[in-house]
GROMACS .gro file of C-alpha atoms in nm:
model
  312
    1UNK     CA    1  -7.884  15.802  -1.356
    2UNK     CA    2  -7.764  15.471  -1.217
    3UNK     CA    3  -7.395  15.485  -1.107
    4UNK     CA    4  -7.111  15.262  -1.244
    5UNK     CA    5  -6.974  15.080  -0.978
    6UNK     CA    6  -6.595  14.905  -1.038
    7UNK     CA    7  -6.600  14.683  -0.766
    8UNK     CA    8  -6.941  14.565  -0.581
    9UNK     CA    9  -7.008  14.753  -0.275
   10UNK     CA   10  -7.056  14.428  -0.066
   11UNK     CA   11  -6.798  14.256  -0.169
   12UNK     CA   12  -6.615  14.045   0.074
   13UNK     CA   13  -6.301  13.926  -0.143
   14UNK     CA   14  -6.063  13.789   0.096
   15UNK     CA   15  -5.729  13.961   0.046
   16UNK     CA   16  -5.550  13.849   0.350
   17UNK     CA   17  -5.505  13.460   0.179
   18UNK     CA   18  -5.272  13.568  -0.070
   19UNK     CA   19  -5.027  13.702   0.182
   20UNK     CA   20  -4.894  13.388   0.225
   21UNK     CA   21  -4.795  13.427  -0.170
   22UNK     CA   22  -4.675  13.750  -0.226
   23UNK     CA   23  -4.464  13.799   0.126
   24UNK     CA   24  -4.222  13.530   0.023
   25UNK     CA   25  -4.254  13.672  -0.303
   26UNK     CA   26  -4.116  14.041  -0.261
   27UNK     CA   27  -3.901  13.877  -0.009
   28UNK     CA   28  -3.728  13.701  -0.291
   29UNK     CA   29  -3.734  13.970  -0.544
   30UNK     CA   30  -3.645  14.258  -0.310
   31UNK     CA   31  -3.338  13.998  -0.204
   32UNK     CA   32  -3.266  13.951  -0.569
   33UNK     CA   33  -3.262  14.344  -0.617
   34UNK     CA   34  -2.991  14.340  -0.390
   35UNK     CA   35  -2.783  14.073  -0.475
   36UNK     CA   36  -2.779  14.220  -0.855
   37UNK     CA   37  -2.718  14.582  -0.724
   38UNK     CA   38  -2.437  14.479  -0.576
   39UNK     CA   39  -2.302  14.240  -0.810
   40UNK     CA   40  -2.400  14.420  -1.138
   41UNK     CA   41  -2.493  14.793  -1.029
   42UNK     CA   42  -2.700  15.043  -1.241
   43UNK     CA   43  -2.641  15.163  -1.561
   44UNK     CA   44  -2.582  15.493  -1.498
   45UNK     CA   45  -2.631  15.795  -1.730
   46UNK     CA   46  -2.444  16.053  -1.815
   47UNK     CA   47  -2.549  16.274  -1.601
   48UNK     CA   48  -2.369  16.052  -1.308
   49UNK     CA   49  -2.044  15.885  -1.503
   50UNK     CA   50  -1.938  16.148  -1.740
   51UNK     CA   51  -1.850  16.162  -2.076
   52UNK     CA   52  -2.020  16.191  -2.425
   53UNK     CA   53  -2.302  16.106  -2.539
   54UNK     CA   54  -2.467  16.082  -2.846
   55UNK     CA   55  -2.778  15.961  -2.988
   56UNK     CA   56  -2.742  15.855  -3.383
   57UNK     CA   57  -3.049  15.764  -3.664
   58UNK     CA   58  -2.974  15.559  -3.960
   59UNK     CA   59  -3.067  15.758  -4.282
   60UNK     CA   60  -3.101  15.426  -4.420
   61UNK     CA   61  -3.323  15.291  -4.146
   62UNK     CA   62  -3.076  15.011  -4.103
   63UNK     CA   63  -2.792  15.042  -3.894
   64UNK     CA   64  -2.465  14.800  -3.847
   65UNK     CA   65  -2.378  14.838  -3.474
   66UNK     CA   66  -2.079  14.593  -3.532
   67UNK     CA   67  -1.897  14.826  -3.766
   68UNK     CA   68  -2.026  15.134  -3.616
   69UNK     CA   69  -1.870  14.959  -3.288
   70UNK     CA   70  -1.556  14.862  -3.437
   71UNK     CA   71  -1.492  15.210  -3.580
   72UNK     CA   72  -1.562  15.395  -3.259
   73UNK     CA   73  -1.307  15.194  -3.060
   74UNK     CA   74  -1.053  15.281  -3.315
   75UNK     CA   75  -1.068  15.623  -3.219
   76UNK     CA   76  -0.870  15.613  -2.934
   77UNK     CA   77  -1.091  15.724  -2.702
   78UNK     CA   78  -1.133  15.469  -2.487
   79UNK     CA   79  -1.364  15.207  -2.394
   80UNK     CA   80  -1.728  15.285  -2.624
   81UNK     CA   81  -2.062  15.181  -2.530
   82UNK     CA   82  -2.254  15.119  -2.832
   83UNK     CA   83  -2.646  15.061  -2.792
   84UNK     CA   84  -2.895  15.025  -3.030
   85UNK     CA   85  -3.235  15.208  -2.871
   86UNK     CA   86  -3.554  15.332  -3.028
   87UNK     CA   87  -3.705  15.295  -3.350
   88UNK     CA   88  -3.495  15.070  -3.636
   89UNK     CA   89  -3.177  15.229  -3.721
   90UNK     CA   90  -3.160  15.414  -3.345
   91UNK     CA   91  -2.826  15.397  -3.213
   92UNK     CA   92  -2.648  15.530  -2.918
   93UNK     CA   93  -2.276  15.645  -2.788
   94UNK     CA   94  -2.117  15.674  -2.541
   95UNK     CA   95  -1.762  15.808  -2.484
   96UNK     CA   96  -1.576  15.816  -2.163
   97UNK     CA   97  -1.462  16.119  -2.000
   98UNK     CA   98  -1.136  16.251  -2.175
   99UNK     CA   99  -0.809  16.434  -2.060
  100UNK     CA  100  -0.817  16.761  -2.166
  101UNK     CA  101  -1.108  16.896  -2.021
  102UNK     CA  102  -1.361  17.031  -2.274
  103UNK     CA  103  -1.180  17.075  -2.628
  104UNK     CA  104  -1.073  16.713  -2.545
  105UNK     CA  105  -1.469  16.648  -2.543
  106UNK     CA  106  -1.563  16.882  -2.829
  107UNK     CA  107  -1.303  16.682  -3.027
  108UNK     CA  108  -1.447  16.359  -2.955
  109UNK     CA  109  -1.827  16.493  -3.118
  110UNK     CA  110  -1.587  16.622  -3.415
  111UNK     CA  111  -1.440  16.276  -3.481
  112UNK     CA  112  -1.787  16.121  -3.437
  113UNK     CA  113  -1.946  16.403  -3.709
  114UNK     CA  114  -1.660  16.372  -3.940
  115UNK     CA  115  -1.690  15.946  -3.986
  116UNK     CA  116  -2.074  15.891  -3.925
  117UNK     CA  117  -2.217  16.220  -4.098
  118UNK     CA  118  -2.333  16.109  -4.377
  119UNK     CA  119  -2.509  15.839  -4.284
  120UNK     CA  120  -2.642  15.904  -3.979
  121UNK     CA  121  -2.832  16.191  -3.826
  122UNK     CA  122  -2.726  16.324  -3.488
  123UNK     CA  123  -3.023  16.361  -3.299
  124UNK     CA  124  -2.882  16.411  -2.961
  125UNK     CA  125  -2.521  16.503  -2.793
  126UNK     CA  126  -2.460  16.581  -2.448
  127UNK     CA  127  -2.093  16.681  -2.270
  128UNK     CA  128  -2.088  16.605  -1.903
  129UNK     CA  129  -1.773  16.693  -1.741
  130UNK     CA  130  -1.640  16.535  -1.420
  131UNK     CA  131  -1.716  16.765  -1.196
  132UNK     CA  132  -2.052  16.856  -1.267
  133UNK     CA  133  -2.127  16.442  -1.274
  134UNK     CA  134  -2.004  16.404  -0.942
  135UNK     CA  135  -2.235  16.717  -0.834
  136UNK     CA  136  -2.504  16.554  -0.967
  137UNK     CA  137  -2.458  16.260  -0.815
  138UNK     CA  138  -2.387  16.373  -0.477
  139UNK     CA  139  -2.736  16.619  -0.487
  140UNK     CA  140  -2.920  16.316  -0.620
  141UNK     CA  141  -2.875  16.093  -0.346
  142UNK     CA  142  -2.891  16.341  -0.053
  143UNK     CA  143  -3.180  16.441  -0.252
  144UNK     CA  144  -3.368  16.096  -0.270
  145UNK     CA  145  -3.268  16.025   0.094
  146UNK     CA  146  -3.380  16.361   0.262
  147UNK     CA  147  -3.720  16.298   0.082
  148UNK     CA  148  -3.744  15.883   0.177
  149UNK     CA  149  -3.678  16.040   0.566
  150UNK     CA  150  -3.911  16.280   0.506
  151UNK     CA  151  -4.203  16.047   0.412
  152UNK     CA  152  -4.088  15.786   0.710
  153UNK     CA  153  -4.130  16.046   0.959
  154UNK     CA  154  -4.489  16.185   0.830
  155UNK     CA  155  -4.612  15.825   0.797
  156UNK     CA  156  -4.504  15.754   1.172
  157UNK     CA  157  -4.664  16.083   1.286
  158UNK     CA  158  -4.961  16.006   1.082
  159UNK     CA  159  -5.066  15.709   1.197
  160UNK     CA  160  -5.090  15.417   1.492
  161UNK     CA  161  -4.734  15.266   1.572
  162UNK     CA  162  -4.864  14.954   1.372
  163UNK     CA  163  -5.015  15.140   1.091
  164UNK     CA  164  -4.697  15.362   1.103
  165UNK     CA  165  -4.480  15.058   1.064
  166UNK     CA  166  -4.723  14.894   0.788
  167UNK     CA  167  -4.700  15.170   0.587
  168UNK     CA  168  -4.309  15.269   0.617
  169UNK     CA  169  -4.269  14.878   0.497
  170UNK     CA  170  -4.501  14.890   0.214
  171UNK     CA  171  -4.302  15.244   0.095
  172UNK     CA  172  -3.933  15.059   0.095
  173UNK     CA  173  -4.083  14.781  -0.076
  174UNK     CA  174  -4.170  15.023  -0.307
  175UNK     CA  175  -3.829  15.179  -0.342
  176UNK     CA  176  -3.698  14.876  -0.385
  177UNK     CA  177  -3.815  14.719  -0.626
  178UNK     CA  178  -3.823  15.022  -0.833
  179UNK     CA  179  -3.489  15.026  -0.830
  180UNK     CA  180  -3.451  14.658  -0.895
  181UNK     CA  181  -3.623  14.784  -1.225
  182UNK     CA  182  -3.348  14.961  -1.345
  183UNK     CA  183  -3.064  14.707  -1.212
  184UNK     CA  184  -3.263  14.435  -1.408
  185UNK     CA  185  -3.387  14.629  -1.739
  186UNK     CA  186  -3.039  14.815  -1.757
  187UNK     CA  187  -3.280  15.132  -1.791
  188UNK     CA  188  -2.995  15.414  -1.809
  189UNK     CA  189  -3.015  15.557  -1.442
  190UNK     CA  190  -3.017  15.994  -1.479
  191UNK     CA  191  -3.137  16.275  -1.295
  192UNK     CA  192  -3.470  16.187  -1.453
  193UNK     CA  193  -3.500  15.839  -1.296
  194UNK     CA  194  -3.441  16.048  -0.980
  195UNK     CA  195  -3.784  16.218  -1.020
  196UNK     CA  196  -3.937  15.911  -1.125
  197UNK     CA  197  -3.843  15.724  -0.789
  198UNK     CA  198  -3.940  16.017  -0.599
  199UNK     CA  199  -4.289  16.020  -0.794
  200UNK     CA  200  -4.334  15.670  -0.693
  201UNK     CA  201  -4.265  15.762  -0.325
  202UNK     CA  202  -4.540  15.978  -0.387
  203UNK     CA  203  -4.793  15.740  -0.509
  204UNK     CA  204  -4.695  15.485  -0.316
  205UNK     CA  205  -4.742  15.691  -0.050
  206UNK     CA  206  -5.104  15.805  -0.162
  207UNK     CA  207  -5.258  15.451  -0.193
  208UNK     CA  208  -5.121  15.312   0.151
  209UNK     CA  209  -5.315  15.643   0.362
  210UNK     CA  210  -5.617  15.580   0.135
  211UNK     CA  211  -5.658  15.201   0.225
  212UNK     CA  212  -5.513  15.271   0.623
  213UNK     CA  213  -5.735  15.564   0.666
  214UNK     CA  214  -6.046  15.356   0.578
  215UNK     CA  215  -5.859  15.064   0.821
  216UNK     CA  216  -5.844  15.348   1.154
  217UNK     CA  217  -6.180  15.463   1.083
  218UNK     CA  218  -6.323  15.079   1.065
  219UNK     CA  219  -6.093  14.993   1.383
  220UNK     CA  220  -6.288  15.254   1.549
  221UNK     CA  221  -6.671  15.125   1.420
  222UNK     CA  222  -6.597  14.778   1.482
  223UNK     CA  223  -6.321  14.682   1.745
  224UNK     CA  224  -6.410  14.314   1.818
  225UNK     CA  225  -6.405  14.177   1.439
  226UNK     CA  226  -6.089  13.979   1.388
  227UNK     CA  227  -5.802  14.153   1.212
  228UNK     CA  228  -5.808  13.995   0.923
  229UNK     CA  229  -6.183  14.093   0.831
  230UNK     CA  230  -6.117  14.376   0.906
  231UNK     CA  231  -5.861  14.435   0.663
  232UNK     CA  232  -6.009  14.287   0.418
  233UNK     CA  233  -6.348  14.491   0.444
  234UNK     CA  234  -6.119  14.805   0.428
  235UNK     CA  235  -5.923  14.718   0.116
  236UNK     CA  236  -6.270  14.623  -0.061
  237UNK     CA  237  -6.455  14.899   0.035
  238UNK     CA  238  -6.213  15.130  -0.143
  239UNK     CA  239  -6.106  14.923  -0.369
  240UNK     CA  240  -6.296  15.106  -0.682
  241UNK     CA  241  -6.066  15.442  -0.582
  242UNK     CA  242  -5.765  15.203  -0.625
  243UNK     CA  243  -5.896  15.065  -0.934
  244UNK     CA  244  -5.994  15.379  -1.060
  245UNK     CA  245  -5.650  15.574  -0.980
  246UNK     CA  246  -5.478  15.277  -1.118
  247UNK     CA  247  -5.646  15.243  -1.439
  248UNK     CA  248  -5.624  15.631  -1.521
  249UNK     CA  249  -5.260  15.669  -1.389
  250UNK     CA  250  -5.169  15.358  -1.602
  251UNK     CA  251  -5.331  15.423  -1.956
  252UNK     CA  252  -5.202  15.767  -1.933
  253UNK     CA  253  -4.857  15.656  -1.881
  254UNK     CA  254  -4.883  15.382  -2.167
  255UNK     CA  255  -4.984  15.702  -2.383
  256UNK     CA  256  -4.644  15.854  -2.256
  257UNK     CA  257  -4.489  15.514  -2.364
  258UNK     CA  258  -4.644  15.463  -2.642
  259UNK     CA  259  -4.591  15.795  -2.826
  260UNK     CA  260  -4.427  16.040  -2.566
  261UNK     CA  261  -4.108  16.003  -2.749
  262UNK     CA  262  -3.726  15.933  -2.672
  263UNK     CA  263  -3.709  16.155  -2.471
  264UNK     CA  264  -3.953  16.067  -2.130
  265UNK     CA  265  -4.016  15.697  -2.284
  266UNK     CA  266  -3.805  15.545  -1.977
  267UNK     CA  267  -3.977  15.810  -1.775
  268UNK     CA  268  -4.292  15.657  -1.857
  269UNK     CA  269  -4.173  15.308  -1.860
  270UNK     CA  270  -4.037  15.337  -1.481
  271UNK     CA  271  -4.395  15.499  -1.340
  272UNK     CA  272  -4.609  15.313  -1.532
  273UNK     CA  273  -4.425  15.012  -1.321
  274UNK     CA  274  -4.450  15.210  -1.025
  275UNK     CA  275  -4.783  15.221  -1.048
  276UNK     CA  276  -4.857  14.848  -1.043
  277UNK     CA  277  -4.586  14.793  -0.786
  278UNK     CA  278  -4.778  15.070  -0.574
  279UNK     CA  279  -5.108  14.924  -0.586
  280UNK     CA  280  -4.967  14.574  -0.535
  281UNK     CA  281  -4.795  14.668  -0.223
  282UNK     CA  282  -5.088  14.854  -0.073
  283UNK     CA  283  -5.295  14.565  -0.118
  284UNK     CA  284  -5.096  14.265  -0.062
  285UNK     CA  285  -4.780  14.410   0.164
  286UNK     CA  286  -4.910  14.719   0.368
  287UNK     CA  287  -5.221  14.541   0.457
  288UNK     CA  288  -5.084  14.201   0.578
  289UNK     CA  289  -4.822  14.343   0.754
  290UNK     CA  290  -5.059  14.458   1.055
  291UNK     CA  291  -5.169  14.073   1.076
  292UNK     CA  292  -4.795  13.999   1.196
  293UNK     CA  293  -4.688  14.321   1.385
  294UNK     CA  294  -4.977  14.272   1.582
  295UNK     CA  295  -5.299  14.521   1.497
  296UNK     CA  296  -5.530  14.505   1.771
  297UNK     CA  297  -5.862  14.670   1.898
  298UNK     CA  298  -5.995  14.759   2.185
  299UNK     CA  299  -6.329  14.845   2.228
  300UNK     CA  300  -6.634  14.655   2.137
  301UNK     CA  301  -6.872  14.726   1.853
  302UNK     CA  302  -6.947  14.429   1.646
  303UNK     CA  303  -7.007  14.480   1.257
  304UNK     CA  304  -7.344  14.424   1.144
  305UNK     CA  305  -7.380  14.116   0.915
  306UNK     CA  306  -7.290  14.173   0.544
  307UNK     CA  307  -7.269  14.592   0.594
  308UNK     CA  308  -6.980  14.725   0.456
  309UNK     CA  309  -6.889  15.140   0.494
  310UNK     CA  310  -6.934  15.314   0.122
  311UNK     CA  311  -6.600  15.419  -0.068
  312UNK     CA  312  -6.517  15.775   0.011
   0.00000   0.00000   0.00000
């Protein structure tokens, strides 16, 4: 039986144009990240400020977030996020932390029970206290940088200085703009996003060896074609792998997104734009980057005309 093939084995689809495009363009997006981290910050969860949280559904199916608003702040317990979220009639929120320690929380969930009861079903409530939050956040961060150094130093061991330096750029683009994600979308930012940017780091990760591997093993066949053929015969002759990994990664994730539920939809949301991000970057960042750091060979094999090396 005749095999399906996803991108034509000869193919000679010149990559290396568009990096005049999409440099400037992560340069101005990963800039923008920045700016808007620093100006606006994330949205953080919970599980990093504090507080009480709690996650309400209409009975009715229709839910006034002005009133429910309104009421909340006359509580006196401070300043109250109030979010709609979900399905019609989802609502969500959130309390600061309170003085008191715990029966101050637990009293706070009483108050909310009491007014909103009977018209609204309490589908979620979580009680994070100061302490633990700041625990959290502390192990989340030396947790997410431990494991960026981590990956950094395999990728420089790994490969050629150049390919090492390709690579490491391509994987902090990555980061990046994942978390310019959840500055821009105001995704809430929890332990969970943690795992999601340290997924990414991992598939990230696994697209840039695939297409560099194929690059050091064509730099060794054929050391006089010019860099930039080069690349571009090593992106397309794995390019139905990428396609392939992409594809399946992404329509399982839109499952996830599509009827996973409340509670791993902005899971789901986050990889399934980690996954385009990743095979973007591989592509159109990783790639280009040896033109301009300088990739060079050394020996001198010439490529035979219009042969390309099979997809492993």
């Amino acid at each position: 039986m005749r095999l399906i093939r996803i991108w034509p084995e000869s193919a000679h689809f010149d990559f290396m144009r568009f990096r005049r495009f999409s440099f400037p363009l992560s340069a101005a997006l990963s800039v923008l990240t920045v700016l808007l981290l620093l100006t606006h910050g994330l949205n953080f969860g919970i599980d990093f400020k504090g507080g009480t949280l709690m996650e309400l559904q209409a009975k009715s199916g229709q839910a006034d977030v002005a009133k429910i608003r309104q009421t909340a702040e006359g509580f006196g317990f401070g300043e109250v996020e109030v979010q709609e979220f979900g399905t019609a009639g989802g609502l969500s929120l959130r309390f600061p932390i309170q003085a008191g320690g715990e029966a101050a929380q637990s009293a706070v969930v009483q108050k909310v029970r009491d007014t909103f009861g009977n018209d609204y079903e309490f589908r979620r409530v979580e009680t994070v206290g100061p302490r633990v939050s700041g625990e959290l956040v502390q192990s989340g961060t030396i947790g997410i940088i431990l494991s960026v150094i981590a990956v950094l130093f395999y990728l420089w061991f790994r490969f050629e200085r150049e390919l090492a330096i390709g690579a490491i750029v391509g994987t902090l683009h990555d980061i990046v703009l994942t978390v310019g994600f959840f500055v821009i979308t105001r995704h809430e930012f929890n332990m969970t996003s943690i795992a999601a940017i340290l997924t990414i780091v991992g598939y990230s990760l696994n697209e840039t060896v695939v297409v560099f591997d194929r690059t050091r093993e064509l730099m060794r066949r054929y050391k006089t074609m010019p860099v930039t053929e080069l690349l571009n015969l090593s992106i397309n002759t794995t390019m139905s792998r990428t396609v392939m990994t992409a594809t399946t990664t992404a329509l399982s994730l839109l499952a996830l997104v599509l009827f996973g539920g409340r509670a791993i939809e902005g899971f789901a949301q986050v990889m399934l734009y980690g996954v385009v991000v990743c095979t973007y970057s591989a592509i159109f960042i990783s790639s280009p980057m040896l033109i301009y750091i300088g990739l060079r060979s050394t020996e001198t094999v010439k490529a035979p005309e219009g042969k390309v090396a099979p997809a492993e």
